[in-house]
Amino acid sequence: MKMKKWVTATPDLDKARSLSEACGFSPLAAAVLCARGVDTPEKARHFLATGAEGLYDPMRLRDMDKAVAAIREAIEEQEKIIVFGDYDVDGITATCVLLRYLRSQGANADYYIPNRLSEGYGLSCAAMDALYEQGVRLIVTVDSGVTAFEETEYAAKLGIRMVITDHHECREELPAAVAVVNPRRADCDYPFDELAGVGVAFKLICALAGPAGLTQVLDDYADLVALGTVADVMPIVGENRILVAHGLERLAETDNLGLEMLLRESGQKSRRMTSSVISFILAPRINAAGRMGNTEQAVELFLTDDAARAQELAALLCEQNKERQAAENEILQQALAVLRKSYNPLEDKIIVLAGEGWHHGVIGIVSSRICDRYACPTILIAVDDGIGKGSGRSMAGFNLFEALSDSAPLLDKFGGHELAAGLTIQADKIEEFTERIKAYAEAHIKPGDLMPIVHIDCAITPPYITESAVEGLADLEPFGMRNQQPVFSMENLYVEDITPISSDRHVRLTLTKDGVSYTAMLFGTGAGGCGFAQGNFVDAAFHLEINEYRGRRTVQMVLKDVRLSECELLADQKILNLYNRYMSDGALTAAEARVLLPQRPELVAVWRHIISRAEEGRLSVHSNALSRRVQWESKREVNIGKLFVCLDVFSESQLLSYNFRDGLLNIILKPYKGKADISQSVVLGTLKSMSQ
């Protein structure tokens, strides 16, 4: 597990108590609200409001009147209208929402989404030519177009009018379209500027339907709007909260056959609908179609009224998601194999890898996984026919877009923001680009800059954790960006049991405090990756949820991070003080020397653990954790002082070297043939003589 920084809020408990009494919130929910600055009944009502009356008049969006007029004219004249979308979930749902509405109004309408693999993002002059030949005279973009200056001008020359709806950042100048509807326009005074692309498309529908039609369009399209909004990781506040709340209600009993079948095919039909169902189950399956170059299947899924076809398409999307996972894992394993040989945690501030034949539709996901795994900004580049298409992910503390800007002369094009970006580069420039961006990272990343942060709403004690209190957290839903699922912490939990599950990909813990035991799930870490052992005391940061199994309901922790409690660290420090004194002047009593002196079985246990866990001759781990892992596996008393003595003995014998960086112990195995003789170790000999 990577070392993480905990940032814990300290809500005013008197205000939380008052808020709980005034509004009927559970104590946990009230504490979370106060931790987030929502500490009065008025603030809570405003923040949590989900009524449709909170939606703003769509005509307040700049150019909405022009967009409505152009579309109504095209419908009346039966001109062919194209909804021009994008291949991610936001773009797909925006396309389907607007197209379904236009067709319901008698429009001669169809859609166009560029192929991710062959065309790339956004409008193109080639697409304009093709659409003109098909008789298209009005294009309405969704989730794209706000920077399509050349394409908009080219379309106008052909005789195609353009209505642009988008939610991405605007430049000072806007394309010369009939209308540009975007809440982020500098000259737009719309009260909420964080709508998703599908949210802007929905506001266009609301404007076309008029105030009297709001209830109907909300019922008809809120499920797809919620799907696109959550999948695009938009803040779940303001209008987005209203749209997502309504959408989740509609999702549970959707009239959209495609959504219905996708829920069934993914095993979610009987589950309670939450943002997590969208983020982790539905969105990846829809995105898989775009990533694998089959966006039209996802669009057809949400447009069809044929149940059999919807079932077939839902199954196809689930199958493509498996293919996407396979392609992703193949690239990941290739990348990890390279990193095991080349990555140096002491020197490398950014990871840049390129590969022939990598599927560029999935490298963004792999970049994200490597970035999380190594706590290091990562760029992967898929090379095909001399052209590299790259995707990068970063962490708070390193602006990836600015880093790419520094390398702009080497790039054909690039775009993105602080934490995610894409690029295109000639293959023969990749090596120079790698050197340049590594130099930039070296100059701009300081020790500790990239330590992952766990934001905790409040520290709690066992009396707070009751079934009714945890159920009361549902008052804060829907969760998402800027309204995250609450995170709590608790100190000095005793680790009663550690059980590996799913082939040791995850662990189930039994943690005890004040006589109360909790089941705690730690996902993505096996028993050998834990920084603690059975019998230790730990502090935990976690979500709380109700687990239902065989008709029994229990409160369960889902762990965000676990670290050794202060009592464990203090015990380690006492032993480290002995070790440091031994290393500095060798002044130890016989009893103190025996505390540090490892016996042969303990030396063997440490060595076996290192060589079994090292990848390509390297192992990076917290030193406190390593001693406890060896203890847990070998059932021998290997304290942290003995661990360092073992490492010194192995280093003395030229078996390994070790160093520290950002709180991690880094062990590098050295090539060695034959059997090392540690019986002549000066370190061991000195300690043995002192211990007598």
XYZ file of C-alpha atoms in Angstrom:
692
model
C 0.000 0.000 0.000
C 1.251 3.494 -0.852
C 1.765 5.961 1.968
C -1.069 8.494 1.970
C -1.632 11.781 3.698
C -4.781 12.021 5.798
C -6.620 15.339 5.888
C -9.351 15.166 8.515
C -12.089 17.760 8.920
C -13.185 18.715 12.434
C -16.907 19.481 12.293
C -18.510 21.469 15.103
C -20.325 18.701 17.012
C -22.732 21.147 18.683
C -23.811 22.393 15.246
C -24.060 18.809 14.017
C -26.296 17.933 16.967
C -28.515 20.952 16.299
C -28.704 20.113 12.588
C -29.625 16.514 13.373
C -32.420 17.609 15.717
C -33.751 20.328 13.394
C -33.782 18.309 10.177
C -34.009 14.710 11.356
C -30.606 13.693 9.956
C -28.727 10.817 11.560
C -25.776 11.972 13.709
C -23.374 10.658 11.052
C -25.121 12.514 8.220
C -25.277 15.726 10.233
C -21.562 15.480 11.093
C -20.675 14.996 7.415
C -22.738 18.010 6.355
C -21.090 20.212 8.984
C -17.664 18.938 7.939
C -18.482 20.179 4.436
C -19.637 23.601 5.596
C -23.364 22.795 5.372
C -24.040 23.576 9.031
C -27.496 25.192 9.158
C -30.952 23.903 8.198
C -31.161 26.543 5.453
C -27.827 25.519 3.938
C -28.788 21.838 4.171
C -32.126 22.374 2.424
C -30.413 24.295 -0.370
C -27.529 21.825 -0.771
C -29.710 18.707 -0.724
C -32.617 20.063 -2.788
C -33.713 17.805 -5.644
C -37.053 19.362 -6.641
C -37.614 20.200 -10.312
C -38.497 23.758 -9.292
C -34.759 24.243 -8.722
C -34.017 23.934 -12.455
C -33.240 27.233 -14.175
C -35.001 28.691 -17.199
C -33.086 27.291 -20.222
C -33.672 30.537 -22.112
C -31.157 32.186 -19.777
C -28.429 30.335 -21.686
C -26.816 32.628 -24.241
C -27.918 31.894 -27.839
C -30.612 29.456 -26.714
C -33.251 31.533 -28.485
C -31.274 31.297 -31.744
C -30.769 27.541 -31.332
C -34.488 26.968 -30.738
C -35.466 29.101 -33.731
C -33.049 27.294 -36.072
C -34.214 23.840 -34.971
C -37.917 24.693 -35.145
C -37.439 26.074 -38.639
C -35.617 22.919 -39.750
C -38.379 20.715 -38.315
C -41.058 22.773 -40.036
C -39.209 22.696 -43.366
C -38.350 18.992 -42.937
C -34.692 19.743 -43.465
C -32.375 16.906 -42.596
C -30.885 17.461 -39.122
C -27.811 15.673 -37.827
C -27.030 15.423 -34.120
C -23.224 15.369 -34.081
C -22.002 13.663 -30.922
C -18.993 12.136 -29.198
C -17.973 8.557 -28.415
C -17.868 8.720 -24.595
C -20.872 8.125 -22.321
C -21.668 11.832 -22.057
C -21.580 12.252 -25.849
C -23.567 9.069 -26.509
C -26.331 9.892 -24.028
C -26.479 13.516 -25.250
C -26.860 12.260 -28.823
C -29.636 9.832 -27.887
C -31.549 12.265 -25.685
C -31.663 14.998 -28.329
C -32.296 12.633 -31.251
C -35.169 10.860 -29.495
C -36.783 14.193 -28.699
C -36.358 15.594 -32.230
C -37.863 12.468 -33.762
C -40.768 12.655 -31.306
C -41.460 16.122 -32.742
C -41.523 14.861 -36.314
C -38.010 15.973 -37.262
C -36.121 14.371 -40.139
C -33.161 13.663 -37.884
C -30.256 11.257 -37.582
C -26.892 11.218 -35.833
C -23.167 11.156 -36.565
C -20.439 10.210 -34.097
C -16.850 10.071 -35.376
C -15.060 6.751 -35.010
C -12.623 6.983 -32.132
C -9.986 4.837 -33.816
C -10.080 6.153 -37.398
C -11.360 9.747 -37.034
C -10.648 10.881 -33.502
C -12.492 13.498 -31.471
C -14.776 16.211 -32.789
C -15.880 17.685 -36.094
C -13.812 17.344 -39.252
C -14.029 18.808 -42.746
C -14.203 15.269 -44.159
C -17.290 14.600 -42.037
C -18.825 17.883 -43.253
C -18.344 16.787 -46.866
C -19.957 13.406 -46.236
C -22.934 14.906 -44.417
C -23.491 17.546 -47.097
C -23.609 14.814 -49.738
C -26.329 13.132 -47.652
C -28.457 16.267 -47.835
C -27.807 17.555 -44.313
C -28.428 21.274 -43.913
C -28.468 21.666 -40.109
C -26.007 20.125 -37.653
C -26.589 20.318 -33.900
C -23.480 19.324 -31.965
C -23.616 17.846 -28.478
C -20.665 17.579 -26.082
C -18.367 19.017 -28.755
C -17.808 21.852 -31.209
C -16.915 24.860 -29.109
C -13.379 24.972 -30.549
C -14.316 23.786 -34.085
C -13.533 27.091 -35.834
C -12.254 25.743 -39.133
C -14.950 23.052 -39.419
C -17.778 25.503 -38.659
C -16.501 27.917 -41.302
C -16.111 25.076 -43.801
C -19.664 23.832 -43.128
C -21.038 27.341 -43.714
C -19.324 27.497 -47.107
C -21.030 24.226 -48.027
C -24.398 25.622 -46.960
C -24.718 23.740 -43.662
C -25.938 25.730 -40.676
C -24.412 24.836 -37.310
C -25.894 24.949 -33.804
C -23.220 24.140 -31.236
C -24.078 22.832 -27.771
C -21.110 22.015 -25.569
C -19.863 22.244 -21.988
C -16.096 22.339 -22.467
C -13.970 25.392 -21.778
C -14.370 28.176 -24.362
C -11.733 30.399 -25.900
C -12.219 34.154 -26.069
C -13.431 33.800 -29.660
C -16.280 31.444 -30.570
C -17.003 29.568 -33.812
C -19.181 31.480 -36.313
C -22.187 29.203 -35.825
C -25.905 30.084 -35.861
C -25.826 29.549 -32.106
C -23.239 28.512 -29.516
C -24.957 27.257 -26.377
C -22.438 26.689 -23.605
C -22.835 27.723 -19.949
C -19.076 28.338 -19.790
C -19.232 31.210 -22.301
C -17.698 34.333 -20.795
C -20.746 36.372 -21.883
C -23.288 33.880 -20.504
C -24.866 34.703 -17.143
C -26.551 31.320 -16.663
C -26.436 30.540 -12.902
C -24.902 27.043 -13.231
C -21.901 26.427 -15.488
C -21.082 22.805 -14.616
C -23.604 20.916 -16.703
C -22.405 17.861 -18.609
C -22.740 17.759 -22.386
C -25.943 15.748 -21.941
C -27.106 18.369 -19.437
C -26.750 21.131 -22.034
C -28.559 18.967 -24.606
C -31.339 18.432 -22.061
C -31.656 22.192 -21.498
C -32.065 22.575 -25.270
C -34.922 20.041 -25.144
C -36.478 21.948 -22.243
C -36.314 25.156 -24.277
C -37.916 23.448 -27.280
C -40.634 21.876 -25.119
C -41.382 25.065 -23.184
C -42.196 25.385 -19.446
C -45.354 23.293 -19.792
C -43.343 20.342 -21.088
C -40.720 20.228 -18.306
C -42.319 17.449 -16.263
C -42.728 15.234 -19.322
C -39.196 15.649 -20.672
C -37.783 15.088 -17.182
C -39.691 11.813 -16.954
C -38.698 10.828 -20.496
C -34.967 11.597 -20.410
C -33.705 12.012 -16.819
C -32.325 8.448 -16.748
C -30.012 9.057 -19.720
C -29.123 12.540 -18.449
C -28.069 11.078 -15.083
C -26.062 8.381 -16.839
C -24.029 10.879 -18.872
C -23.613 13.368 -16.016
C -22.239 10.851 -13.519
C -20.075 9.079 -16.115
C -18.457 12.405 -17.087
C -17.553 12.991 -13.417
C -19.407 16.285 -13.184
C -20.004 17.886 -9.756
C -23.199 16.483 -8.232
C -24.402 19.839 -6.935
C -26.940 22.406 -8.098
C -28.810 21.446 -11.263
C -26.728 18.295 -11.665
C -27.912 17.037 -8.291
C -31.533 17.581 -9.329
C -31.061 15.869 -12.697
C -29.143 12.908 -11.257
C -31.592 12.407 -8.384
C -34.526 12.304 -10.819
C -32.527 10.149 -13.200
C -31.695 7.520 -10.582
C -35.387 7.290 -9.678
C -36.300 6.825 -13.348
C -33.428 4.367 -13.884
C -34.983 1.983 -11.377
C -38.086 1.699 -13.580
C -36.825 3.006 -16.906
C -38.974 3.003 -20.035
C -35.841 2.944 -22.196
C -35.578 -0.626 -23.470
C -31.826 -0.389 -23.975
C -31.195 0.767 -20.426
C -33.546 -1.908 -19.116
C -31.663 -4.647 -20.955
C -28.250 -3.279 -19.975
C -29.283 -3.333 -16.321
C -30.482 -6.928 -16.698
C -27.419 -8.086 -18.625
C -25.055 -6.564 -16.053
C -26.973 -8.062 -13.120
C -28.130 -4.710 -11.707
C -31.861 -4.736 -12.342
C -32.814 -5.657 -8.782
C -30.219 -3.420 -7.120
C -30.871 -0.012 -5.599
C -29.834 2.588 -8.164
C -26.937 4.783 -7.031
C -24.222 6.805 -8.711
C -21.873 3.873 -8.104
C -23.986 1.610 -10.322
C -23.481 4.126 -13.128
C -19.776 4.734 -12.468
C -18.618 1.151 -12.005
C -21.145 -0.984 -13.893
C -23.017 0.844 -16.658
C -20.517 3.495 -17.795
C -17.614 1.081 -18.448
C -19.847 -1.070 -20.668
C -21.038 1.916 -22.697
C -17.536 3.376 -22.922
C -16.222 0.024 -24.109
C -18.194 0.391 -27.345
C -16.496 3.717 -28.114
C -13.072 2.517 -27.030
C -13.291 -0.565 -29.255
C -14.586 1.498 -32.219
C -18.243 0.393 -32.076
C -20.006 3.489 -30.741
C -22.997 2.946 -33.026
C -23.959 -0.153 -31.022
C -24.283 1.892 -27.824
C -26.308 4.566 -29.630
C -28.614 1.992 -31.181
C -29.088 0.392 -27.752
C -30.648 3.585 -26.378
C -32.653 4.345 -29.523
C -34.209 0.976 -30.297
C -37.788 0.074 -29.426
C -37.216 -3.584 -30.284
C -36.810 -5.659 -27.107
C -34.989 -8.521 -28.824
C -32.527 -6.139 -30.491
C -32.003 -4.291 -27.193
C -31.187 -7.582 -25.486
C -28.728 -8.467 -28.246
C -27.011 -5.091 -28.094
C -26.774 -5.125 -24.280
C -25.069 -8.520 -24.470
C -22.681 -7.164 -27.131
C -21.706 -4.213 -24.931
C -21.019 -6.505 -21.980
C -18.917 -8.751 -24.218
C -16.989 -5.765 -25.602
C -16.332 -4.650 -22.047
C -14.631 -7.996 -21.449
C -12.591 -7.487 -24.632
C -11.678 -4.002 -23.440
C -10.566 -5.437 -20.095
C -8.473 -8.085 -21.850
C -6.782 -5.498 -24.104
C -6.232 -3.249 -21.103
C -4.690 -6.050 -19.005
C -2.426 -7.127 -21.857
C -1.012 -3.616 -22.199
C -0.768 -3.272 -18.419
C 1.282 -6.460 -18.099
C 3.609 -5.368 -20.913
C 4.054 -1.960 -19.281
C 4.683 -3.454 -15.833
C 7.290 -5.835 -17.265
C 9.206 -2.820 -18.603
C 8.805 -0.868 -15.373
C 10.081 -3.726 -13.215
C 13.362 -3.502 -15.101
C 13.641 0.232 -15.663
C 11.636 2.176 -13.044
C 13.789 3.794 -10.365
C 11.672 5.179 -7.497
C 14.560 7.379 -6.364
C 15.023 9.120 -9.701
C 11.926 8.801 -11.889
C 9.360 11.580 -11.411
C 7.236 10.667 -14.442
C 6.674 7.441 -16.387
C 6.641 7.531 -20.204
C 6.235 4.273 -22.143
C 5.551 3.575 -25.814
C 4.460 0.346 -27.460
C 3.784 -0.911 -30.968
C 0.353 -2.419 -31.468
C -1.142 -1.049 -28.268
C -4.870 -0.329 -28.578
C -5.035 3.439 -28.223
C -8.671 3.245 -27.185
C -7.708 1.774 -23.797
C -4.293 3.245 -23.000
C -5.906 6.036 -20.958
C -7.291 3.468 -18.508
C -3.910 1.730 -18.296
C -2.186 5.082 -17.692
C -4.580 5.694 -14.832
C -3.870 2.295 -13.279
C -0.096 2.742 -13.490
C -0.358 6.279 -12.103
C -2.339 4.936 -9.121
C -0.013 1.988 -8.611
C 3.247 3.943 -8.655
C 1.903 7.288 -7.380
C 3.643 8.812 -10.381
C 2.362 10.780 -13.432
C 2.162 8.418 -16.404
C 1.986 8.775 -20.194
C 1.451 5.770 -22.469
C 1.883 6.100 -26.237
C 0.396 3.630 -28.740
C 2.525 3.596 -31.913
C 1.083 2.610 -35.281
C 2.566 3.320 -38.737
C 5.045 5.838 -37.380
C 2.428 7.847 -35.453
C 2.104 7.788 -31.669
C -1.173 8.541 -29.929
C -0.690 9.050 -26.223
C -2.813 9.357 -23.134
C -1.592 10.591 -19.768
C -2.818 10.743 -16.189
C -1.426 12.772 -13.317
C -1.978 13.528 -9.651
C -2.713 16.694 -7.726
C 0.575 18.544 -7.573
C 1.721 18.083 -11.173
C -0.060 19.849 -14.034
C 0.135 17.458 -16.984
C -1.231 19.977 -19.500
C 1.503 22.492 -18.586
C 4.108 19.744 -18.851
C 2.921 18.906 -22.368
C 2.864 22.589 -23.240
C 6.579 22.701 -22.454
C 7.097 19.923 -25.030
C 4.700 21.431 -27.591
C 7.366 21.834 -30.338
C 7.775 18.044 -30.388
C 4.058 17.258 -30.559
C 1.713 17.242 -33.548
C -1.140 18.146 -31.207
C -2.154 17.815 -27.581
C -4.957 18.767 -25.234
C -6.438 18.120 -21.832
C -6.130 19.537 -18.352
C -4.137 19.224 -15.127
C -4.873 15.558 -14.407
C -5.539 14.017 -17.838
C -4.318 14.769 -21.338
C -3.862 13.307 -24.795
C -1.252 13.831 -27.482
C -0.201 12.900 -31.009
C 3.496 12.622 -31.878
C 5.743 11.320 -34.640
C 7.326 8.045 -33.519
C 10.852 9.315 -34.197
C 10.343 12.141 -31.682
C 9.189 9.970 -28.754
C 12.676 9.508 -27.303
C 13.404 13.247 -27.330
C 9.939 13.959 -25.900
C 10.561 11.463 -23.081
C 13.842 13.130 -22.137
C 12.307 16.611 -22.242
C 9.221 15.864 -20.149
C 11.308 13.909 -17.616
C 13.553 16.939 -17.243
C 10.458 19.126 -16.767
C 9.103 16.762 -14.098
C 12.470 16.678 -12.331
C 12.451 20.472 -12.124
C 8.829 20.810 -11.007
C 8.175 17.880 -8.638
C 9.587 18.115 -5.127
C 9.654 15.322 -2.512
C 6.182 14.797 -1.068
C 4.404 16.721 -3.844
C 2.641 13.649 -5.192
C 1.645 11.884 -1.990
C -1.979 10.708 -2.407
C -4.433 12.435 -0.064
C -7.339 10.825 1.795
C -9.965 13.415 2.713
C -11.813 12.375 5.873
C -15.095 13.962 6.937
C -14.663 13.181 10.627
C -13.127 10.813 13.147
C -15.732 8.677 14.911
C -16.069 6.160 17.740
C -18.111 2.908 17.892
C -21.317 4.480 19.308
C -21.742 6.405 16.024
C -21.829 3.208 13.972
C -25.336 1.837 14.032
C -27.429 0.375 11.241
C -29.916 3.255 11.373
C -27.125 5.869 11.369
C -25.494 4.303 8.316
C -28.857 4.042 6.538
C -29.306 7.751 7.288
C -26.319 8.582 5.087
C -28.631 7.946 2.119
C -30.088 11.423 2.817
C -26.883 12.819 1.303
C -27.174 10.894 -1.982
C -26.630 11.048 -4.882
C -22.878 10.991 -4.331
C -20.273 12.104 -6.823
C -17.794 14.881 -7.499
C -18.063 17.649 -4.840
C -20.421 15.435 -2.829
C -18.309 12.347 -2.317
C -19.412 9.303 -0.374
C -18.546 10.118 3.263
C -15.211 8.934 4.641
C -14.751 8.346 8.371
C -11.761 7.358 10.475
C -11.210 5.448 13.692
C -8.041 4.973 15.721
C -6.563 2.009 17.585
C -8.542 -0.808 16.015
C -7.194 -4.252 16.896
C -6.554 -6.532 13.904
C -8.214 -9.747 14.998
C -8.152 -11.574 11.684
C -6.883 -11.185 8.091
C -8.570 -13.373 5.450
C -7.415 -13.317 1.805
C -10.292 -13.496 -0.702
C -10.583 -13.731 -4.511
C -7.214 -15.470 -4.868
C -5.615 -12.932 -2.511
C -6.566 -9.950 -4.672
C -8.485 -8.502 -1.703
C -8.661 -9.107 2.043
C -11.436 -9.244 4.603
C -10.426 -8.019 8.045
C -11.991 -8.376 11.444
C -11.260 -5.192 13.408
C -12.181 -4.731 17.060
C -12.504 -1.685 19.288
C -14.094 -1.337 22.714
C -15.474 -4.857 22.491
C -17.199 -4.244 19.136
C -16.070 -6.176 16.048
C -16.386 -4.927 12.477
C -15.969 -6.619 9.136
C -13.770 -4.442 6.917
C -13.076 -4.968 3.208
C -9.765 -3.883 1.707
C -9.969 -4.093 -2.081
C -7.001 -4.252 -4.431
C -4.514 -5.401 -1.793
C -3.673 -8.992 -0.885
C -2.653 -10.161 2.578
C 1.026 -9.829 1.641
C 0.497 -6.204 0.654
C -0.901 -5.126 4.010
C 1.256 -2.830 6.114
C 0.178 -4.587 9.292
C -0.280 -8.068 10.717
C -2.720 -9.942 12.896
C -2.434 -8.663 16.458
C -1.454 -5.101 15.462
C -3.349 -1.921 16.252
C -4.263 0.207 13.239
C -6.036 3.434 12.308
C -8.540 3.084 9.454
C -10.185 5.464 6.972
C -13.371 3.995 5.512
C -16.791 4.245 3.970
C -19.699 2.678 5.834
C -22.334 0.546 4.154
C -24.992 -2.020 4.956
C -24.069 -5.531 3.835
C -26.943 -7.925 3.199
C -26.120 -11.636 3.148
C -28.619 -14.471 3.451
C -31.211 -12.158 4.923
C -28.852 -10.737 7.561
C -27.970 -7.054 7.569
C -24.713 -5.841 9.111
C -22.675 -2.646 9.031
C -19.472 -3.071 7.036
C -16.413 -0.896 6.554
C -14.963 -0.425 3.072
C -11.405 0.689 3.713
C -9.833 3.643 1.906
C -6.567 3.381 3.826
C -5.095 1.624 6.856
C -2.021 2.656 8.794
C -0.351 1.517 11.984
C -1.586 3.213 15.121
C 0.657 5.545 17.078
C 1.230 2.914 19.775
C 2.731 0.595 17.127
C 4.903 3.362 15.675
C 6.143 4.356 19.135
C 7.081 0.737 19.866
C 8.969 0.632 16.557
C 10.682 3.917 17.333
C 12.016 2.616 20.649
C 13.634 -0.292 18.831
C 14.887 1.984 16.040
C 16.524 4.171 18.696
C 18.469 1.111 19.830
C 19.432 0.318 16.237
C 20.524 3.905 15.548
C 22.587 3.938 18.762
C 24.222 0.675 17.730
C 25.040 2.072 14.276
C 26.448 5.329 15.671
C 28.598 4.241 18.632
C 27.838 0.574 19.328
C 27.011 1.335 22.970
C 24.408 -1.320 23.854
C 23.852 -3.456 26.911
C 23.699 -7.222 26.466
C 19.896 -7.127 26.830
C 19.585 -4.372 24.242
C 21.843 -6.244 21.810
C 19.644 -9.345 22.122
C 16.631 -7.254 21.044
C 18.401 -6.531 17.738
C 20.168 -9.838 17.151
C 18.364 -12.005 14.550
C 18.651 -15.758 14.798
C 19.307 -17.817 11.685
C 15.590 -18.727 11.129
C 14.756 -15.005 11.260
C 17.461 -14.167 8.731
C 16.079 -16.893 6.482
C 12.514 -15.592 6.896
C 13.497 -12.048 5.904
C 15.522 -13.213 2.902
C 12.800 -15.548 1.644
C 10.193 -12.819 1.950
C 12.301 -10.336 -0.008
C 13.148 -12.663 -2.877
C 9.549 -13.910 -3.120
C 8.122 -10.386 -3.263
C 10.750 -8.582 -5.337
C 9.825 -7.894 -8.956
C 12.773 -7.762 -11.361
C 15.071 -7.519 -8.355
C 13.308 -4.584 -6.674
C 11.008 -4.236 -3.667
C 9.541 -0.975 -2.346
C 7.649 -1.130 0.948
C 7.183 0.671 4.278
C 9.828 -0.621 6.683
C 7.253 -0.877 9.497
C 5.105 -2.946 7.169
C 7.921 -5.238 6.009
C 8.823 -6.359 9.518
C 5.183 -7.128 10.242
C 4.657 -9.012 6.987
C 7.657 -11.220 7.741
C 6.322 -11.815 11.251
C 2.879 -12.699 9.927
C 4.202 -15.130 7.312
C 6.957 -16.781 9.373
C 5.323 -16.592 12.819
C 8.702 -15.451 14.162
C 9.523 -12.340 16.186
C 11.124 -10.055 13.588
C 10.977 -6.532 14.998
C 11.984 -3.528 12.926
C 15.457 -3.427 14.476
C 16.109 -7.052 13.564
C 14.850 -6.306 10.054
C 17.459 -3.595 9.532
C 20.194 -5.775 10.979
C 19.171 -8.497 8.505
C 19.354 -5.969 5.656
C 22.778 -4.808 6.850
C 24.012 -8.419 6.927
C 22.716 -9.028 3.392
C 24.210 -5.733 2.209
C 27.553 -6.630 3.817
C 27.441 -9.922 1.894
C 26.779 -8.062 -1.396
C 23.329 -9.630 -1.736
C 21.411 -6.352 -1.876
C 21.448 -2.615 -1.285
C 18.710 -0.444 0.204
C 17.694 3.202 0.525
C 14.721 5.378 1.427
C 12.471 7.718 -0.550
C 9.193 9.388 0.497
C 8.783 7.056 3.459
C 9.416 3.901 1.412
C 12.193 1.380 1.935
C 13.605 0.465 -1.485
C 15.509 -2.829 -1.722
C 17.579 -3.691 -4.809
C 18.824 -7.261 -5.143
C 22.313 -7.755 -6.579
C 23.338 -10.544 -8.970
C 24.850 -13.399 -6.969
C 25.921 -16.893 -7.895
C 26.320 -19.681 -5.411
C 25.572 -19.501 -1.708
C 26.415 -16.480 0.420
C 28.315 -17.168 3.634
C 26.963 -14.844 6.307
C 28.671 -16.676 9.152
C 31.607 -14.261 8.851
C 29.366 -11.186 9.042
C 30.951 -8.406 11.075
C 27.473 -7.031 11.887
C 26.305 -10.360 13.341
C 29.597 -11.040 15.065
C 29.588 -7.673 16.797
C 26.003 -8.059 18.022
C 26.656 -11.618 19.238
C 29.625 -10.532 21.299
C 27.668 -7.624 22.752
C 24.717 -9.859 23.663
C 26.776 -12.179 25.887
